[in-house]
Coordinates of C-alpha atoms and ligand atoms in Angstrom, one line a residue:
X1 CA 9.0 -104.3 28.3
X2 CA 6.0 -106.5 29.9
X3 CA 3.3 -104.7 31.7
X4 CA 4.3 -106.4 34.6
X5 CA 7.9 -105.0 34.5
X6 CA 6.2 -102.1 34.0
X7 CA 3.6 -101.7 37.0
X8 CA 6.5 -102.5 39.0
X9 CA 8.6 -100.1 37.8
X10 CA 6.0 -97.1 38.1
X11 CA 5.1 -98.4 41.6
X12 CA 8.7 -98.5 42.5
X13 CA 9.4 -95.1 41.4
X14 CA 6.6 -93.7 43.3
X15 CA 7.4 -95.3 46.8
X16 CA 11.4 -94.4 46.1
X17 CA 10.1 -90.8 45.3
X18 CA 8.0 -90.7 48.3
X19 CA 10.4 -92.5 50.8
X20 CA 13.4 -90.6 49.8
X21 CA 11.6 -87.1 49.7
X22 CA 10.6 -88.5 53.3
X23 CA 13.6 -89.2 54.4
X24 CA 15.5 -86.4 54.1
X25 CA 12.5 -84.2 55.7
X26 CA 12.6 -86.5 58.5
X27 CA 16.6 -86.4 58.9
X28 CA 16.4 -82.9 58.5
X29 CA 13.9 -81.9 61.1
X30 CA 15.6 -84.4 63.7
X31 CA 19.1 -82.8 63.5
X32 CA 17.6 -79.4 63.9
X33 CA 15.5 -80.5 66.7
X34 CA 18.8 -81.7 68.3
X35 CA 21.0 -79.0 67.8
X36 CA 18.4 -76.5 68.5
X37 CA 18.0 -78.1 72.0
X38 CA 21.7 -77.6 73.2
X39 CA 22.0 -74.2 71.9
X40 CA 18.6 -73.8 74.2
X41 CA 20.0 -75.6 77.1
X42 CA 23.6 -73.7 76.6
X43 CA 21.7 -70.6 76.1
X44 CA 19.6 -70.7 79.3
X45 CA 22.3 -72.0 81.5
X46 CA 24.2 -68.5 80.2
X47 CA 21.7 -66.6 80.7
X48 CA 21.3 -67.7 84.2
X49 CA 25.2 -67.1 84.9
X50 CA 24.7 -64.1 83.8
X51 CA 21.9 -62.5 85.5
X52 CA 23.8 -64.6 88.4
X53 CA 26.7 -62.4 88.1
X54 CA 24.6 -59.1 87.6
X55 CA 23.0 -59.6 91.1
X56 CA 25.9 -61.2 92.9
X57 CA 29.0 -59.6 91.5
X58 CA 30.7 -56.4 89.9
X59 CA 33.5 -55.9 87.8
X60 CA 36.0 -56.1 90.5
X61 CA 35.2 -59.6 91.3
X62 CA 35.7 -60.9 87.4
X63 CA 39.2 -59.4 87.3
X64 CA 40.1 -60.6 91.1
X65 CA 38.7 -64.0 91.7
X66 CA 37.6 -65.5 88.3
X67 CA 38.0 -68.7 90.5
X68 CA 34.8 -68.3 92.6
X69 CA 33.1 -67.3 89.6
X70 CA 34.0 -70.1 87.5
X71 CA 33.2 -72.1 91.1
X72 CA 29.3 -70.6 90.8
X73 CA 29.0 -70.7 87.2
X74 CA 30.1 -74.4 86.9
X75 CA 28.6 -75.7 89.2
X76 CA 25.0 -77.0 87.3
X77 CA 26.5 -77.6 84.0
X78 CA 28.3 -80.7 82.5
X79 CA 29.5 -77.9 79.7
X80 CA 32.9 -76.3 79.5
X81 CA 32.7 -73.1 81.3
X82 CA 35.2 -69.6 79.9
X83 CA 35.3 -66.9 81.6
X84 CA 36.5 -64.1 79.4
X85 CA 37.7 -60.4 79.9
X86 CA 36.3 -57.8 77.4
X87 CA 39.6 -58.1 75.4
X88 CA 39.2 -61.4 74.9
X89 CA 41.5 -62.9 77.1
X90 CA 40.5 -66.0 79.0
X91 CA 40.3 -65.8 82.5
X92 CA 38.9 -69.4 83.8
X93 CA 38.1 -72.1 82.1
X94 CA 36.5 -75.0 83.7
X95 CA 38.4 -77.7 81.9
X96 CA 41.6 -76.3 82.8
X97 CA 42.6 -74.6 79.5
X98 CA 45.3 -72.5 79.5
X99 CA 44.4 -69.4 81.2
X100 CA 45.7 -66.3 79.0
X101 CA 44.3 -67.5 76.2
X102 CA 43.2 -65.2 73.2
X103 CA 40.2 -65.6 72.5
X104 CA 38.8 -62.7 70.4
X105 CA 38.6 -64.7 67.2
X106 CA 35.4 -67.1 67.6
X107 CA 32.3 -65.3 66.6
X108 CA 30.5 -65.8 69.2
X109 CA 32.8 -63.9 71.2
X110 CA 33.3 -61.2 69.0
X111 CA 29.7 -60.9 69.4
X112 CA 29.5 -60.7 73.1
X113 CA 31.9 -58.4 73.0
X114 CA 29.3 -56.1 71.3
X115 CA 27.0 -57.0 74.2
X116 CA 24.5 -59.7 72.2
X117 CA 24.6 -63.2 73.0
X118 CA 26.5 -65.1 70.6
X119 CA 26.2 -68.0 69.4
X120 CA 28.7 -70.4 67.3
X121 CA 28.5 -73.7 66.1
X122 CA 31.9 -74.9 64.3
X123 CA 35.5 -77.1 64.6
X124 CA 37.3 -76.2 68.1
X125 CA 40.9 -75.8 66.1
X126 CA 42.8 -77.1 69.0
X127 CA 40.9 -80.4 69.2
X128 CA 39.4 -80.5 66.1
X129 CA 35.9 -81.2 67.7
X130 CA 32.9 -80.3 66.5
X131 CA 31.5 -77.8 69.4
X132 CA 28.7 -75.8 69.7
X133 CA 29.7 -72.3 72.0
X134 CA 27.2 -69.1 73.5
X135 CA 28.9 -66.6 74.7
X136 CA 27.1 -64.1 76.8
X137 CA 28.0 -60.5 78.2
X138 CA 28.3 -60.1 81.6
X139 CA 27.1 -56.3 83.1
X140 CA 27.9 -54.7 86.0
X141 CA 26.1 -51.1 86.8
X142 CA 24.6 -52.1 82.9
X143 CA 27.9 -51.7 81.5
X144 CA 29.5 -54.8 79.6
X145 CA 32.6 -56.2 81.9
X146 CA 33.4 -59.6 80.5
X147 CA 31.8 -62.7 79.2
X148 CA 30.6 -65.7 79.8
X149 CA 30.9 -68.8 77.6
X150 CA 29.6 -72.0 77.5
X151 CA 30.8 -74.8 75.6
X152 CA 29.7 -78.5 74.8
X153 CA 30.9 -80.9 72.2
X154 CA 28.6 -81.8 69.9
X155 CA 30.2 -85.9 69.1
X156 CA 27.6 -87.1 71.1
X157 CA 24.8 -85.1 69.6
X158 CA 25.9 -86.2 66.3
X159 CA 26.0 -89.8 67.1
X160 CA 22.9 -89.4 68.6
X161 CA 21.5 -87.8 64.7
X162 CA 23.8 -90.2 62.9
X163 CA 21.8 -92.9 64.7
X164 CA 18.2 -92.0 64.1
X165 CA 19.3 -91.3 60.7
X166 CA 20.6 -94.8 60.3
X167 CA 16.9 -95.9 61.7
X168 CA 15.2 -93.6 59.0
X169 CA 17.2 -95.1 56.0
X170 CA 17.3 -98.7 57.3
X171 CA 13.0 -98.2 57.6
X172 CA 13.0 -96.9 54.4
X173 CA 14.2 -99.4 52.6
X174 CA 12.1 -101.9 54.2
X175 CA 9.3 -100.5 53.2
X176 CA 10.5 -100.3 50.0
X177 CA 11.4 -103.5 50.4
X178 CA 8.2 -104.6 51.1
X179 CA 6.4 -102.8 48.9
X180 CA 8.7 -104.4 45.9
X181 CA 7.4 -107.5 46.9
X182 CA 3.5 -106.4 47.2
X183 CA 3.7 -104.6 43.9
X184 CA 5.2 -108.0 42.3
X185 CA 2.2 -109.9 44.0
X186 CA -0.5 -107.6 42.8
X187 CA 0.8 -106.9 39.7
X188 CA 1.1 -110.6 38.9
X189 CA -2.4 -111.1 39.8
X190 CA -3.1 -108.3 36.6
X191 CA -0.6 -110.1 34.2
X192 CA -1.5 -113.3 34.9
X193 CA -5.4 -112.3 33.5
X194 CA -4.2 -110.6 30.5
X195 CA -1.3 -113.1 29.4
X196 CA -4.6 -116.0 30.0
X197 CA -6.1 -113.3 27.8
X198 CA -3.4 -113.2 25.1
X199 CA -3.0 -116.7 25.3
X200 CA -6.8 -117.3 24.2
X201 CA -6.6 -114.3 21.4
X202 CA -3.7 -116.0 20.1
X203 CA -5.2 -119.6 19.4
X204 CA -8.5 -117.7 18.4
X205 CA -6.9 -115.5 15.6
X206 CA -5.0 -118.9 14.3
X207 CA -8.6 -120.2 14.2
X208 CA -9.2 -122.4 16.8
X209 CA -12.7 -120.8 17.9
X210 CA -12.9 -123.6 20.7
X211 CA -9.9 -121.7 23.1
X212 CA -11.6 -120.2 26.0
X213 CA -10.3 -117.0 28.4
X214 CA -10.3 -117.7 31.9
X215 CA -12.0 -115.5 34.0
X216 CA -9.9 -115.1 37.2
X217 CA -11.4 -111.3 38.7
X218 CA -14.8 -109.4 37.9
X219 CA -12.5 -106.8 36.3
X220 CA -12.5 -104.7 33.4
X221 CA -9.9 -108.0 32.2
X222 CA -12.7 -110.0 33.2
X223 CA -15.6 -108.7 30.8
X224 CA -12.9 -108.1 28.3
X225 CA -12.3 -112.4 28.6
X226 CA -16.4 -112.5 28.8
X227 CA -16.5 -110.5 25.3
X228 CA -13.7 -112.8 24.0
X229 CA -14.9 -115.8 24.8
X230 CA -18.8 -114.5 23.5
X231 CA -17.3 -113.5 20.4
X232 CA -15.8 -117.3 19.8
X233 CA -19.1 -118.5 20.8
X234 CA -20.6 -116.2 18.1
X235 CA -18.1 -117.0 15.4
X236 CA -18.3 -120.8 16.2
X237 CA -22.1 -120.6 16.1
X238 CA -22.2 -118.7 12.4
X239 CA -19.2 -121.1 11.1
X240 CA -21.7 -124.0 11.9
X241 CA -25.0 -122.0 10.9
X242 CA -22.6 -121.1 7.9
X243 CA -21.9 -125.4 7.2
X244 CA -26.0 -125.8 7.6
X245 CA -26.6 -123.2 5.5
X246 CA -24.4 -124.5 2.5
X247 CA -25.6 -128.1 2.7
X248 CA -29.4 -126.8 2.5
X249 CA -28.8 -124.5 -0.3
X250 CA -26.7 -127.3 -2.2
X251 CA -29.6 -129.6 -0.9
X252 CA -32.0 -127.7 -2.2
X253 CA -30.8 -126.8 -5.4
X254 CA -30.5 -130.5 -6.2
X255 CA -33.9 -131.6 -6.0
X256 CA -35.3 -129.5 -9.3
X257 CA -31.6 -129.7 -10.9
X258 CA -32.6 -133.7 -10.3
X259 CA -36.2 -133.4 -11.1
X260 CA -35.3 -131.0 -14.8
X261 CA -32.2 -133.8 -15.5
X262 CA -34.9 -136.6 -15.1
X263 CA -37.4 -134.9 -17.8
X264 CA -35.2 -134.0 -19.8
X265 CA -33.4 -137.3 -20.3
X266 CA -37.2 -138.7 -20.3
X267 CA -38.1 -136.2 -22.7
X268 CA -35.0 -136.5 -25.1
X269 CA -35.6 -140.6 -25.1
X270 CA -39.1 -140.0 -25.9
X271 CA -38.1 -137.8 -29.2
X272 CA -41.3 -136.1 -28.9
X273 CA -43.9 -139.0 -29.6
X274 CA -45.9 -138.9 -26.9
X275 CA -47.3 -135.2 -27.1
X276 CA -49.0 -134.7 -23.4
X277 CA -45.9 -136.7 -21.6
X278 CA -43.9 -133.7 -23.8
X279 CA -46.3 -131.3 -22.0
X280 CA -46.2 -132.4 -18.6
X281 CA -42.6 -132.5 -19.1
X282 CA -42.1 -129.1 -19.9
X283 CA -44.6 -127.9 -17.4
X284 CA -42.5 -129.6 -14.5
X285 CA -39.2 -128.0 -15.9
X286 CA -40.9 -124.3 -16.1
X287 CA -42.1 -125.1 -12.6
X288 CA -39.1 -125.8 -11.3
X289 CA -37.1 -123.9 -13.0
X290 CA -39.1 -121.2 -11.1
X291 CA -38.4 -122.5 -7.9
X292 CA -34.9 -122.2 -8.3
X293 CA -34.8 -118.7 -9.8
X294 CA -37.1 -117.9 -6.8
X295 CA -34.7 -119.8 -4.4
X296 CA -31.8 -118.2 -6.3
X297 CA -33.5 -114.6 -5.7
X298 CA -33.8 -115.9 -2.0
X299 CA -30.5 -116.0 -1.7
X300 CA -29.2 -113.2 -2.8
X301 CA -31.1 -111.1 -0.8
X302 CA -30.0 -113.4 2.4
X303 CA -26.3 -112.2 1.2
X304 CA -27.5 -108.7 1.1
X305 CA -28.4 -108.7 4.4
X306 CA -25.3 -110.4 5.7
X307 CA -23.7 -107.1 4.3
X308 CA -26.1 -104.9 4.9
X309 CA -26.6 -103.5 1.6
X310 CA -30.4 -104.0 1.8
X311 CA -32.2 -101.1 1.6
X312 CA -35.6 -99.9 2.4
X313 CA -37.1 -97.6 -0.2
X314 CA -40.3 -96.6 2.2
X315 CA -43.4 -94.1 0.9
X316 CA -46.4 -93.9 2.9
X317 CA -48.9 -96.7 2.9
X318 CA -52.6 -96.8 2.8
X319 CA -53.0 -100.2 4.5
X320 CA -56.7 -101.1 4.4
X321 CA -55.9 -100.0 0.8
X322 CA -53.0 -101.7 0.6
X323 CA -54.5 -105.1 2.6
X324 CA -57.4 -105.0 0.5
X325 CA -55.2 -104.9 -2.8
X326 CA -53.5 -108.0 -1.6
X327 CA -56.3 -109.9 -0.6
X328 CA -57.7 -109.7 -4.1
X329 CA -54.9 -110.8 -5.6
X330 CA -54.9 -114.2 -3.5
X331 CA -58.8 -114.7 -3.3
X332 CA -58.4 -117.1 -6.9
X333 CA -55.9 -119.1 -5.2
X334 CA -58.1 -119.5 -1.8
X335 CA -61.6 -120.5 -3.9
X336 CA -59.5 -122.8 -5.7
X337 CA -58.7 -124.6 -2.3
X338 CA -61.9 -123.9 -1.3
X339 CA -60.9 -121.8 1.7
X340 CA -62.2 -118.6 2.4
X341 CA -59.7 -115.5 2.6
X342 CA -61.5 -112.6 4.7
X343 CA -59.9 -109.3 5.1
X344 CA -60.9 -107.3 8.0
X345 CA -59.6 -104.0 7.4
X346 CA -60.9 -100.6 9.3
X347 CA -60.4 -97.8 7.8
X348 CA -59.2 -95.8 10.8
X349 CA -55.8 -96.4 10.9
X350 CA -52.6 -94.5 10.9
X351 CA -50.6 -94.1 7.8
X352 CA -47.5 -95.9 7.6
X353 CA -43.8 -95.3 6.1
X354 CA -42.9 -98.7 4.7
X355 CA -41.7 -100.3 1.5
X356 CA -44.4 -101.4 -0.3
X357 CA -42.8 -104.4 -2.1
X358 CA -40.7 -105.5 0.9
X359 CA -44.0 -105.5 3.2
X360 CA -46.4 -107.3 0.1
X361 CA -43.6 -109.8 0.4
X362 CA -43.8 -110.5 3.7
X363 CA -47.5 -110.9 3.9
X364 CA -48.0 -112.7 0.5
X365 CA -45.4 -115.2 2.6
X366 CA -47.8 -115.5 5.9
X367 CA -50.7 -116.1 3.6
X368 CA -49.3 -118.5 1.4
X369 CA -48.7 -120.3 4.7
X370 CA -51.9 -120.1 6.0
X371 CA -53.4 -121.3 2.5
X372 CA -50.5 -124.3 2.8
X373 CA -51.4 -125.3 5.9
X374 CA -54.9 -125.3 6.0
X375 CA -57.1 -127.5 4.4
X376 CA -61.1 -127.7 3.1
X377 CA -63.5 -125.2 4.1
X378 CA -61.1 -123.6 6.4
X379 CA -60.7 -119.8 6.9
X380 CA -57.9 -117.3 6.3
X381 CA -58.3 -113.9 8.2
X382 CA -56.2 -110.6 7.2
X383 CA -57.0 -108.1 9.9
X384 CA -55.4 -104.8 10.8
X385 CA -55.8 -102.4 13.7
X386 CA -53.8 -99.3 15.1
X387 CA -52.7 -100.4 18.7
X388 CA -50.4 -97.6 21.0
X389 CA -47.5 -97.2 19.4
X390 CA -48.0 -98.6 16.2
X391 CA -50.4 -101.0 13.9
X392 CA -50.6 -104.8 14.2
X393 CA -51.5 -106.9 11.1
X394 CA -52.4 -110.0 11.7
X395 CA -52.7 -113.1 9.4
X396 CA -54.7 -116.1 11.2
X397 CA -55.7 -119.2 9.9
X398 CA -57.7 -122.1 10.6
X399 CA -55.3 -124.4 9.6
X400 CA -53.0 -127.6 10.8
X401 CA -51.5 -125.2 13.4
X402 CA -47.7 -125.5 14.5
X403 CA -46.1 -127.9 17.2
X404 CA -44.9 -126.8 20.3
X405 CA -41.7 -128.0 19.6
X406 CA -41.3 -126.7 15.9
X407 CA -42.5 -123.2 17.2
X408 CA -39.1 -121.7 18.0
X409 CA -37.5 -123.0 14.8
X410 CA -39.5 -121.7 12.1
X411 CA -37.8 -118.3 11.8
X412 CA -34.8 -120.3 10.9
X413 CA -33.6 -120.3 7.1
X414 CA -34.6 -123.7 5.6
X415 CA -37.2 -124.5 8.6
X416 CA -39.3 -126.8 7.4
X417 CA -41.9 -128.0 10.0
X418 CA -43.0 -132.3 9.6
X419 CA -44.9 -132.9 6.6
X420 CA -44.5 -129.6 4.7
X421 CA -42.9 -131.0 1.4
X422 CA -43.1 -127.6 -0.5
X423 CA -41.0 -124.4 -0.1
X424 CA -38.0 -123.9 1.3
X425 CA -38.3 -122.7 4.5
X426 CA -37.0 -119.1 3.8
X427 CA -40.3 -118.0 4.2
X428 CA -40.6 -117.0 7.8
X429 CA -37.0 -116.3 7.9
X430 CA -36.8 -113.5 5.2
X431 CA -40.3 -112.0 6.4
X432 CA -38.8 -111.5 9.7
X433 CA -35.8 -109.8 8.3
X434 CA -37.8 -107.5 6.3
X435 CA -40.2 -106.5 9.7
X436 CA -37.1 -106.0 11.7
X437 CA -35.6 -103.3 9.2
X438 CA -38.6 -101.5 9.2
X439 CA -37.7 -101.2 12.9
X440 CA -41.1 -103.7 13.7
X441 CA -41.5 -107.2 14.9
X442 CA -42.9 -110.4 13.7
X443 CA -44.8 -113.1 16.3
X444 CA -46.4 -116.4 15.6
X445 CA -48.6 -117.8 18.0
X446 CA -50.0 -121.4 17.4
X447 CA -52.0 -124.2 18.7
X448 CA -51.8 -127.4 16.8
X449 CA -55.2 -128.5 15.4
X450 CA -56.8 -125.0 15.7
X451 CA -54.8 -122.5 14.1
X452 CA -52.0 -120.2 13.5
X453 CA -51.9 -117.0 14.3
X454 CA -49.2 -114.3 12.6
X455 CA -48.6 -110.8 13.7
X456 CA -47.0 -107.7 12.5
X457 CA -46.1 -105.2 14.6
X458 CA -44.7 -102.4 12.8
X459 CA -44.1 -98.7 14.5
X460 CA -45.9 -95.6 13.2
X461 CA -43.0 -93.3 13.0
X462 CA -40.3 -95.2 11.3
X463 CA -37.1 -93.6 11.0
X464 CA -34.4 -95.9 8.6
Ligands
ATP501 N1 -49.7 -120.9 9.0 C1 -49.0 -122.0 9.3 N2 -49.6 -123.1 9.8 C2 -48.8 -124.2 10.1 N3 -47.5 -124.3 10.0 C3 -46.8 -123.2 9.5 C4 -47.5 -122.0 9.2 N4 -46.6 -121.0 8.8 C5 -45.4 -121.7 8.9 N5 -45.5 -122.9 9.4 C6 -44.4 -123.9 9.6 O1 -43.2 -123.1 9.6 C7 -42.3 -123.6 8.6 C8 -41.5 -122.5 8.0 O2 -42.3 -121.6 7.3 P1 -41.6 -120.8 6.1 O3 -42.6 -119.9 5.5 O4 -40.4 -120.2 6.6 O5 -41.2 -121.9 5.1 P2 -42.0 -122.7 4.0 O6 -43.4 -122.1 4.0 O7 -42.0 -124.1 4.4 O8 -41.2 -122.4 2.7 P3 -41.3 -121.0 1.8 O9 -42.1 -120.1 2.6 O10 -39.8 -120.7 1.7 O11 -41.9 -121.5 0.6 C9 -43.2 -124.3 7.6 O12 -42.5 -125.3 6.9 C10 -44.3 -124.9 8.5 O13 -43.9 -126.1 9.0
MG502 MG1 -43.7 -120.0 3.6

């Protein structure tokens, strides 16, 4: 069943519930009221009659000249008046109904007999008319002599009830009616978002990441179309970084596959003749065979992250220690480019949880940089300090400096800024990868001409 048939349904059932429940409270009470009000209006008029009779008459009077009575009794009421002995026996009746009459049957006579007031609400069997009767005792020196007793049909009273009733019912079912149509309206305005929304999910899982949801209300439906429609944008955005990322790696796998096939067709033509051509040769096919294992390596760690198997294996660090170390280890490199590598290390700092090899990696990549990218008697700065919550390393050259334009690119895998023929460009984007596990943060600030400027910011107390 659709949710729409559905909403419908359960508001249906609740306004039918309500209405009917309603209904019949409303009927109910009106009837009473109705009926309660002639047996109060038949009641009083008998009580009158007979507290009329009390003061005005005695017991000779009822048995003598039931006429005059009748006459007195009668005369405000529109009801059927009885006069009746305490045997029963009619003695008057206004309507002119046989006089002689036994009445001791109806209850409410019986009743009066016993000196209450009685009251009967039933089928008159000699009309068949549904009457409502009080019957009340008349005294005389406080002893019960006859009765009084009122009658009134109660057709009209019942049309009257029957009518209202009709009102009630025909009301009801308006506003059922109308409700119906309201619930329809509303609910549409519900399944209208969610079949827009099952519409789009539908083309999306058959892989068309293009489909859109349309946002009609600022609903839950509506961020649930917002997350849809974010989610294609996210999955259309990987498949394409996804493309990119294929043709780089097959790019860049084909420059040394080219570069070995080249020397090694020179070098197989050559049948080892010329001996330093044979050397330079094999150099250049070590070297880049190096580059692809590297790029290779590269890789696989790229595909560990997508799956998140990479994992941190962190001991504390001694960083000026642990700066220091790696400063030495690059200082030939720097002398040989005639640049000079400072490292600027206090030794007041707070000892770090980190994985040593993971962060050596990251900052052997930001110096190799700085060394790449700046020239002749520049300088290459390592310094480290504690700041609030944590300790910034910083790696700052002198060198060519980024462009303002290249600067938000070159955390992207294969990034390589103008005129930077060597490496990848993984550099930058695995070294950020590696900062952002250990729960820290990698910024580059540059100005082109006078330097680049790259900082770590890694937390002290680093959970993984
Ligand atoms: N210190 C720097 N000075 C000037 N440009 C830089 C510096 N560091 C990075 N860049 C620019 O950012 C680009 C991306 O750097 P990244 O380290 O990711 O790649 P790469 O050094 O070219 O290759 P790889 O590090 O994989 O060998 C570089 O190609 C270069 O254009
Ligand atoms: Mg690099």
């Amino acid at each position: 069943m659709g949710i729409q048939k559905r909403l419908v349904g359960s508001y249906l059932a609740v306004i039918a519930i309500t209405v009917t429940i309603l209904e019949i409270f409303l009927i109910f009470s009106v009837k009473s009221y109705y009926y309660r009000n002639v047996e109060r209006v038949l009641t009083s008029q008998a009580e009158l009659s007979a507290s009329f009779f009390h003061q005005y008459f005695d017991a000779e009077d009822l048995e003598k000249q039931p006429e005059r009575l009748l006459e007195g009794f009668a005369h405000h009421s529109a009801a059927q008046v009885q006069i009746i002995s305490l045997t029963g026996q009619l003695l008057q009746d206004s309507s002119g109904m046989q006089v002689g009459h036994v009445m001791a049957d109806y209850p409410d006579v019986q009743e009066a007999r016993n000196g209450d007031v009685g009251i009967w609400r039933g089928r008159e069997p000699s009309t068949d008319e549904s009457v409502l009767a009080v019957s009340y005792p008349l005294l005389s020196m406080d002893s019960n002599v006859g009765i009084v007793r009122y009658v009134t049909s109660l057709t009209e009273t019942k049309e009257t009830v029957d009518h209202i009733s009709e009102l009630l019912i025909t009301v009801g079912l308006i506003v059922v009616a109308i409700v119906t149509v309201v619930g329809v309206l509303l609910s549409r305005t519900i399944t209208s978002s969610v079949s827009d929304l099952k519409i789009a999910a539908r083309k999306m899982s058959e892989g068309d990441f293009s489909a859109r949801a349309k946002k009609r209300y600022q609903d839950e439906l509506g961020t649930l179309a917002d997350t849809l429609n974010a989610m294609a944008t996210k999955i259309q955005r990987d498949e394409a970084l996804k493309n990119e990322f294929i043709s780089s790696v097959s790019h860049e796998l084909r420059t040394p596959l080219t570069s070995i096939k080249g020397w090694a067709v020179t070098l197989h033509s050559n049948h080892g003749e010329d001996r330093s051509m044979l050397e330079d040769g094999l150099r250049i096919i070590e070297t880049e065979t190096d580059r692809l294992t590297r790029l290779v390596d590269e890789l696989l760690d790229f595909s560990k992250w997508d799956n998140g198997l990479m994992e941190l294996y962190r001991v504390p660090i001694d960083l000026p220690d642990f700066l220091r170390k790696i400063g030495k280890q690059l200082a030939p490199r720097a002398a040989r480019l005639n640049i000079s590598l400072e490292v600027h290390v206090g030794n007041a700092l707070p000892s770090i949880q980190a994985d040593a090899n993971r962060l050596k990696q990251v900052l052997i990549n930001l110096i190799d940089n700085a060394l790449k990218f700046t020239s002749d008697n520049g300088t290459v700065t390592i310094l480290a300090r504690s700041v609030e919550d944590g300790v910034m390393i910083i790696v700052e050259d002198t060198g060519s400096g980024i462009a303002a334009h290249d600067i938000d690119h070159v955390f992207q895998k294969f990034y390589k800024g103008n005129g930077s023929g060597h490496g990848s460009g993984l550099g930058l984007s695995i070294s950020e990868q590696i900062i952002e596990l250990h729960g820290g943060s990698l910024t580059i600030e540059s100005r082109i001409g006078v330097g680049t400027k790259a900082m770590i910011h890694l937390p002290v107390c680093t959970k993984s």
